[in-house]
PDB file of C-alpha atoms in Angstrom:
ATOM      1  CA  MET E  14     -34.369   0.660  21.511  1.00 79.00           C
ATOM      2  CA  THR E  15     -35.423   0.718  17.875  1.00 83.00           C
ATOM      3  CA  PRO E  16     -33.290  -1.442  15.533  1.00 79.00           C
ATOM      4  CA  PRO E  17     -31.464   0.650  12.846  1.00 85.00           C
ATOM      5  CA  ASP E  18     -32.860   1.009   9.429  1.00 93.00           C
ATOM      6  CA  TRP E  19     -30.207  -1.162   7.793  1.00 94.00           C
ATOM      7  CA  ASN E  20     -30.941   0.203   4.359  1.00 95.00           C
ATOM      8  CA  LEU E  21     -30.123   3.794   5.479  1.00 96.00           C
ATOM      9  CA  TRP E  22     -27.063   2.488   7.312  1.00 94.00           C
ATOM     10  CA  LEU E  23     -25.813   0.696   4.353  1.00 95.00           C
ATOM     11  CA  ASP E  24     -26.483   3.669   2.035  1.00 96.00           C
ATOM     12  CA  ASP E  25     -24.383   5.748   4.343  1.00 95.00           C
ATOM     13  CA  TYR E  26     -21.708   3.070   4.714  1.00 95.00           C
ATOM     14  CA  PHE E  27     -21.202   2.494   1.050  1.00 96.00           C
ATOM     15  CA  ALA E  28     -21.295   6.221   0.300  1.00 96.00           C
ATOM     16  CA  ARG E  29     -17.808   6.245   2.094  1.00 96.00           C
ATOM     17  CA  PHE E  30     -16.357   4.162  -0.733  1.00 96.00           C
ATOM     18  CA  ARG E  31     -17.366   6.573  -3.552  1.00 96.00           C
ATOM     19  CA  PRO E  32     -14.229   8.679  -3.429  1.00 95.00           C
ATOM     20  CA  ALA E  33     -12.287   5.516  -4.391  1.00 96.00           C
ATOM     21  CA  PHE E  34     -13.947   5.628  -7.820  1.00 96.00           C
ATOM     22  CA  ASP E  35     -13.456   9.437  -8.392  1.00 95.00           C
ATOM     23  CA  PRO E  36     -11.815  10.040 -11.840  1.00 96.00           C
ATOM     24  CA  ALA E  37      -9.278  12.233 -10.062  1.00 95.00           C
ATOM     25  CA  VAL E  38      -7.634   9.027  -8.733  1.00 97.00           C
ATOM     26  CA  TYR E  39      -7.084   7.657 -12.226  1.00 98.00           C
ATOM     27  CA  ALA E  40      -3.894   9.594 -12.821  1.00 98.00           C
ATOM     28  CA  THR E  41      -2.408   8.229  -9.651  1.00 98.00           C
ATOM     29  CA  LEU E  42      -3.365   4.614 -10.688  1.00 98.00           C
ATOM     30  CA  VAL E  43      -1.747   5.108 -14.076  1.00 98.00           C
ATOM     31  CA  ARG E  44       1.432   6.598 -12.431  1.00 98.00           C
ATOM     32  CA  PHE E  45       1.796   3.615 -10.166  1.00 98.00           C
ATOM     33  CA  ARG E  46       1.178   1.258 -13.104  1.00 98.00           C
ATOM     34  CA  ASP E  47       3.824   2.978 -15.168  1.00 98.00           C
ATOM     35  CA  LEU E  48       6.215   2.856 -12.321  1.00 98.00           C
ATOM     36  CA  ALA E  49       5.625  -0.887 -11.805  1.00 98.00           C
ATOM     37  CA  VAL E  50       6.116  -1.644 -15.551  1.00 98.00           C
ATOM     38  CA  GLU E  51       9.316   0.434 -15.390  1.00 98.00           C
ATOM     39  CA  VAL E  52      10.542  -1.590 -12.376  1.00 98.00           C
ATOM     40  CA  ARG E  53       9.776  -4.805 -14.234  1.00 98.00           C
ATOM     41  CA  SER E  54      11.554  -3.767 -17.391  1.00 98.00           C
ATOM     42  CA  ARG E  55      14.765  -3.002 -15.555  1.00 96.00           C
ATOM     43  CA  GLY E  56      14.657  -6.206 -13.367  1.00 97.00           C
ATOM     44  CA  GLY E  57      13.913  -4.289 -10.152  1.00 98.00           C
ATOM     45  CA  LYS E  58      11.462  -5.092  -7.465  1.00 98.00           C
ATOM     46  CA  LEU E  59       8.650  -3.624  -5.412  1.00 98.00           C
ATOM     47  CA  ILE E  60       9.166  -3.743  -1.635  1.00 98.00           C
ATOM     48  CA  PHE E  61       6.022  -3.636   0.434  1.00 98.00           C
ATOM     49  CA  ALA E  62       5.604  -2.901   4.129  1.00 98.00           C
ATOM     50  CA  GLY E  63       2.765  -2.005   6.602  1.00 98.00           C
ATOM     51  CA  ASN E  64       1.457  -2.812   9.992  1.00 97.00           C
ATOM     52  CA  GLY E  65      -1.563  -4.943  10.953  1.00 96.00           C
ATOM     53  CA  ALA E  66      -4.102  -5.169   8.107  1.00 97.00           C
ATOM     54  CA  SER E  67      -1.816  -2.975   6.037  1.00 98.00           C
ATOM     55  CA  ALA E  68       0.810  -5.760   6.364  1.00 97.00           C
ATOM     56  CA  SER E  69      -1.800  -8.176   5.053  1.00 98.00           C
ATOM     57  CA  ILE E  70      -2.481  -5.834   2.094  1.00 98.00           C
ATOM     58  CA  SER E  71       1.193  -5.699   1.498  1.00 98.00           C
ATOM     59  CA  SER E  72       1.491  -9.404   1.358  1.00 98.00           C
ATOM     60  CA  HIS E  73      -1.395  -9.708  -1.099  1.00 98.00           C
ATOM     61  CA  GLY E  74       0.086  -7.010  -3.332  1.00 98.00           C
ATOM     62  CA  ALA E  75       3.575  -8.573  -3.243  1.00 98.00           C
ATOM     63  CA  VAL E  76       2.180 -11.982  -4.288  1.00 98.00           C
ATOM     64  CA  ASP E  77      -0.088 -10.783  -7.060  1.00 97.00           C
ATOM     65  CA  PHE E  78       2.396  -8.312  -8.515  1.00 98.00           C
ATOM     66  CA  THR E  79       4.962 -11.165  -8.712  1.00 98.00           C
ATOM     67  CA  LYS E  80       2.545 -13.915  -9.852  1.00 97.00           C
ATOM     68  CA  GLN E  81       0.032 -12.086 -11.979  1.00 96.00           C
ATOM     69  CA  ALA E  82       1.758  -8.942 -13.257  1.00 97.00           C
ATOM     70  CA  LYS E  83       5.295 -10.459 -13.369  1.00 97.00           C
ATOM     71  CA  VAL E  84       6.743  -7.610 -11.402  1.00 98.00           C
ATOM     72  CA  ARG E  85       9.168  -9.027  -8.727  1.00 98.00           C
ATOM     73  CA  ALA E  86       7.925  -8.025  -5.331  1.00 98.00           C
ATOM     74  CA  VAL E  87       8.657  -8.807  -1.629  1.00 98.00           C
ATOM     75  CA  ASP E  88       7.081  -7.888   1.646  1.00 98.00           C
ATOM     76  CA  PHE E  89       8.445  -7.580   5.135  1.00 97.00           C
ATOM     77  CA  ASN E  90       5.987  -9.894   6.948  1.00 94.00           C
ATOM     78  CA  GLU E  91       8.245 -12.660   8.115  1.00 95.00           C
ATOM     79  CA  PRO E  92       7.877 -12.822  11.883  1.00 96.00           C
ATOM     80  CA  ASN E  93      11.566 -13.694  12.278  1.00 97.00           C
ATOM     81  CA  LEU E  94      12.606 -10.669  10.268  1.00 97.00           C
ATOM     82  CA  ILE E  95      10.230  -8.397  12.202  1.00 97.00           C
ATOM     83  CA  THR E  96      11.140  -9.601  15.659  1.00 97.00           C
ATOM     84  CA  ALA E  97      14.905  -9.835  15.116  1.00 98.00           C
ATOM     85  CA  PHE E  98      15.190  -6.339  13.527  1.00 97.00           C
ATOM     86  CA  ALA E  99      12.699  -4.855  16.052  1.00 98.00           C
ATOM     87  CA  ASN E 100      14.582  -6.403  18.877  1.00 98.00           C
ATOM     88  CA  ASP E 101      18.043  -5.165  17.677  1.00 98.00           C
ATOM     89  CA  TYR E 102      17.183  -1.797  16.242  1.00 98.00           C
ATOM     90  CA  GLY E 103      13.823  -0.846  17.902  1.00 98.00           C
ATOM     91  CA  TYR E 104      10.383  -1.286  16.443  1.00 97.00           C
ATOM     92  CA  GLU E 105      10.378   2.266  14.839  1.00 98.00           C
ATOM     93  CA  HIS E 106      13.592   1.447  12.994  1.00 98.00           C
ATOM     94  CA  TRP E 107      13.115  -2.150  11.872  1.00 98.00           C
ATOM     95  CA  VAL E 108      11.628  -1.551   8.389  1.00 98.00           C
ATOM     96  CA  ALA E 109      14.224   1.014   7.525  1.00 98.00           C
ATOM     97  CA  ARG E 110      17.010  -1.370   8.634  1.00 98.00           C
ATOM     98  CA  ALA E 111      15.412  -4.236   6.538  1.00 98.00           C
ATOM     99  CA  LEU E 112      15.561  -1.893   3.498  1.00 98.00           C
ATOM    100  CA  ASP E 113      19.323  -1.763   3.989  1.00 98.00           C
ATOM    101  CA  CYS E 114      19.357  -5.568   3.567  1.00 98.00           C
ATOM    102  CA  TYR E 115      16.884  -5.933   0.754  1.00 98.00           C
ATOM    103  CA  ALA E 116      16.768  -2.866  -1.334  1.00 98.00           C
ATOM    104  CA  ASP E 117      18.695  -2.443  -4.538  1.00 98.00           C
ATOM    105  CA  PRO E 118      19.124   0.720  -6.638  1.00 97.00           C
ATOM    106  CA  GLY E 119      16.010   1.315  -8.751  1.00 96.00           C
ATOM    107  CA  ASP E 120      13.674  -0.608  -6.490  1.00 98.00           C
ATOM    108  CA  VAL E 121      10.419   1.026  -5.357  1.00 98.00           C
ATOM    109  CA  VAL E 122       9.214   0.963  -1.859  1.00 98.00           C
ATOM    110  CA  VAL E 123       5.318   0.668  -1.288  1.00 98.00           C
ATOM    111  CA  LEU E 124       4.283   1.732   2.230  1.00 98.00           C
ATOM    112  CA  ILE E 125       0.759   1.250   3.511  1.00 98.00           C
ATOM    113  CA  SER E 126      -0.536   2.950   6.678  1.00 98.00           C
ATOM    114  CA  VAL E 127      -4.073   4.082   7.431  1.00 98.00           C
ATOM    115  CA  SER E 128      -2.921   6.908   9.721  1.00 97.00           C
ATOM    116  CA  GLY E 129       0.154   7.762   7.603  1.00 98.00           C
ATOM    117  CA  ALA E 130       1.905   8.413  10.929  1.00 98.00           C
ATOM    118  CA  SER E 131       3.158   4.976  11.987  1.00 98.00           C
ATOM    119  CA  PRO E 132       6.774   5.720  13.094  1.00 98.00           C
ATOM    120  CA  ASN E 133       8.321   2.599  11.580  1.00 98.00           C
ATOM    121  CA  ILE E 134       6.573   3.253   8.246  1.00 98.00           C
ATOM    122  CA  VAL E 135       7.397   6.966   8.121  1.00 98.00           C
ATOM    123  CA  ARG E 136      11.095   6.252   9.022  1.00 98.00           C
ATOM    124  CA  ALA E 137      11.158   3.645   6.261  1.00 98.00           C
ATOM    125  CA  ALA E 138       9.934   6.213   3.747  1.00 98.00           C
ATOM    126  CA  ARG E 139      12.616   8.729   4.898  1.00 98.00           C
ATOM    127  CA  HIS E 140      15.313   6.064   4.674  1.00 98.00           C
ATOM    128  CA  ALA E 141      14.051   4.943   1.200  1.00 98.00           C
ATOM    129  CA  ARG E 142      14.407   8.582   0.045  1.00 98.00           C
ATOM    130  CA  GLU E 143      18.001   8.619   1.437  1.00 98.00           C
ATOM    131  CA  LEU E 144      18.767   5.506  -0.528  1.00 98.00           C
ATOM    132  CA  GLY E 145      17.471   7.212  -3.637  1.00 98.00           C
ATOM    133  CA  LEU E 146      14.429   4.890  -4.022  1.00 98.00           C
ATOM    134  CA  LYS E 147      10.929   6.006  -5.165  1.00 98.00           C
ATOM    135  CA  VAL E 148       8.206   5.632  -2.609  1.00 98.00           C
ATOM    136  CA  VAL E 149       4.510   4.817  -3.200  1.00 98.00           C
ATOM    137  CA  THR E 150       2.194   5.488  -0.316  1.00 98.00           C
ATOM    138  CA  PHE E 151      -1.248   4.372   0.628  1.00 98.00           C
ATOM    139  CA  THR E 152      -2.761   6.380   3.517  1.00 98.00           C
ATOM    140  CA  GLY E 153      -6.041   7.674   4.992  1.00 98.00           C
ATOM    141  CA  LYS E 154      -7.239   9.978   7.671  1.00 97.00           C
ATOM    142  CA  HIS E 155      -5.599  13.382   7.362  1.00 97.00           C
ATOM    143  CA  ALA E 156      -4.406  14.702   4.026  1.00 96.00           C
ATOM    144  CA  ASP E 157      -1.285  16.169   5.527  1.00 97.00           C
ATOM    145  CA  ASN E 158      -0.053  12.944   7.161  1.00 98.00           C
ATOM    146  CA  PRO E 159       3.784  12.563   7.286  1.00 98.00           C
ATOM    147  CA  LEU E 160       3.986   9.434   5.041  1.00 98.00           C
ATOM    148  CA  ARG E 161       2.043  11.080   2.227  1.00 98.00           C
ATOM    149  CA  ALA E 162       4.445  13.966   2.285  1.00 98.00           C
ATOM    150  CA  LEU E 163       7.369  11.559   1.610  1.00 98.00           C
ATOM    151  CA  GLY E 164       5.864   9.777  -1.388  1.00 98.00           C
ATOM    152  CA  ASP E 165       6.426  10.121  -5.098  1.00 98.00           C
ATOM    153  CA  VAL E 166       3.068   8.406  -5.906  1.00 98.00           C
ATOM    154  CA  ASN E 167       0.365   8.868  -3.204  1.00 98.00           C
ATOM    155  CA  PHE E 168      -2.963   7.177  -2.739  1.00 98.00           C
ATOM    156  CA  TRP E 169      -5.032   8.864  -0.038  1.00 98.00           C
ATOM    157  CA  ILE E 170      -8.609   8.492   1.183  1.00 97.00           C
ATOM    158  CA  GLY E 171     -10.005  11.041   3.542  1.00 96.00           C
ATOM    159  CA  SER E 172     -11.539   8.689   6.072  1.00 96.00           C
ATOM    160  CA  ALA E 173     -10.759   7.582   9.546  1.00 94.00           C
ATOM    161  CA  ALA E 174     -12.852   4.358   9.179  1.00 95.00           C
ATOM    162  CA  TYR E 175     -10.037   1.777   9.174  1.00 96.00           C
ATOM    163  CA  ASN E 176     -12.167  -0.958   7.378  1.00 97.00           C
ATOM    164  CA  VAL E 177     -13.171   1.485   4.638  1.00 97.00           C
ATOM    165  CA  VAL E 178      -9.638   2.838   4.105  1.00 98.00           C
ATOM    166  CA  GLU E 179      -8.121  -0.677   4.120  1.00 98.00           C
ATOM    167  CA  ALA E 180     -10.653  -1.944   1.632  1.00 98.00           C
ATOM    168  CA  ILE E 181     -10.040   1.017  -0.637  1.00 98.00           C
ATOM    169  CA  HIS E 182      -6.220   0.516  -0.365  1.00 98.00           C
ATOM    170  CA  MET E 183      -6.747  -3.124  -1.532  1.00 98.00           C
ATOM    171  CA  LEU E 184      -9.049  -2.026  -4.339  1.00 98.00           C
ATOM    172  CA  TRP E 185      -6.515   0.454  -5.649  1.00 98.00           C
ATOM    173  CA  LEU E 186      -3.586  -1.911  -5.304  1.00 98.00           C
ATOM    174  CA  THR E 187      -5.261  -4.721  -7.152  1.00 98.00           C
ATOM    175  CA  THR E 188      -6.608  -2.388  -9.742  1.00 98.00           C
ATOM    176  CA  VAL E 189      -2.959  -1.411 -10.553  1.00 98.00           C
ATOM    177  CA  ILE E 190      -2.081  -5.077 -10.767  1.00 98.00           C
ATOM    178  CA  ASP E 191      -4.806  -5.682 -13.289  1.00 97.00           C
ATOM    179  CA  MET E 192      -3.696  -2.566 -15.180  1.00 98.00           C
ATOM    180  CA  VAL E 193      -0.239  -4.039 -15.509  1.00 98.00           C
ATOM    181  CA  VAL E 194      -1.690  -7.424 -16.570  1.00 96.00           C
ATOM    182  CA  GLY E 195      -3.771  -5.478 -19.117  1.00 95.00           C
ATOM    183  CA  ARG E 196      -7.218  -6.863 -18.384  1.00 91.00           C
ATOM    184  CA  ALA E 197      -9.711  -7.246 -15.519  1.00 90.00           C
ATOM    185  CA  GLU E 198     -10.498 -10.917 -16.024  1.00 89.00           C
ATOM    186  CA  TYR E 199      -7.991 -13.611 -16.673  1.00 86.00           C
ATOM    187  CA  SER E 200      -7.403 -17.212 -15.627  1.00 81.00           C
ATOM    188  CA  VAL E 201      -4.955 -17.853 -12.877  1.00 75.00           C
ATOM    189  CA  ASN E 202      -2.396 -20.511 -13.825  1.00 65.00           C
TER     190      ASN E 202
END
């Protein structure tokens, strides 16, 4: 077996990230930035949720929006919260039920799912809409995924490669944080 030509492999791999830098995405980045600034100015918060690596991205986003961009944010990654609500209401309902406890009028719900079809995340988007909350989505895979259809601001990358989609979601999310801060490089106090 011949070892792969890593240069060709890497050229192909990194080409998958190019759509993240398409100027067509800029308007969506600006819309999320403006929404975050609006939430901050009225004293609201961003509520993040996702599964697996998307939950980790949610945590990172919630911390950096709060600490760096001064936009209050929370995420639903506390194991006690997840297991208690999933046990009592079913896994597919736990995020929606948590919104009942944490969401206030004017908050914005940020939902992250590579497939855009995770039942608990899609139900949370539907419930957020019922509560009158705006929804920001980060998805991948198919353009017509159900989560994307429920969002007010939608980030989507047409790839089924989980690592690529998750890395791009993180890139877009942290870009918006830096847009709210107003600069790309700053000291962390």
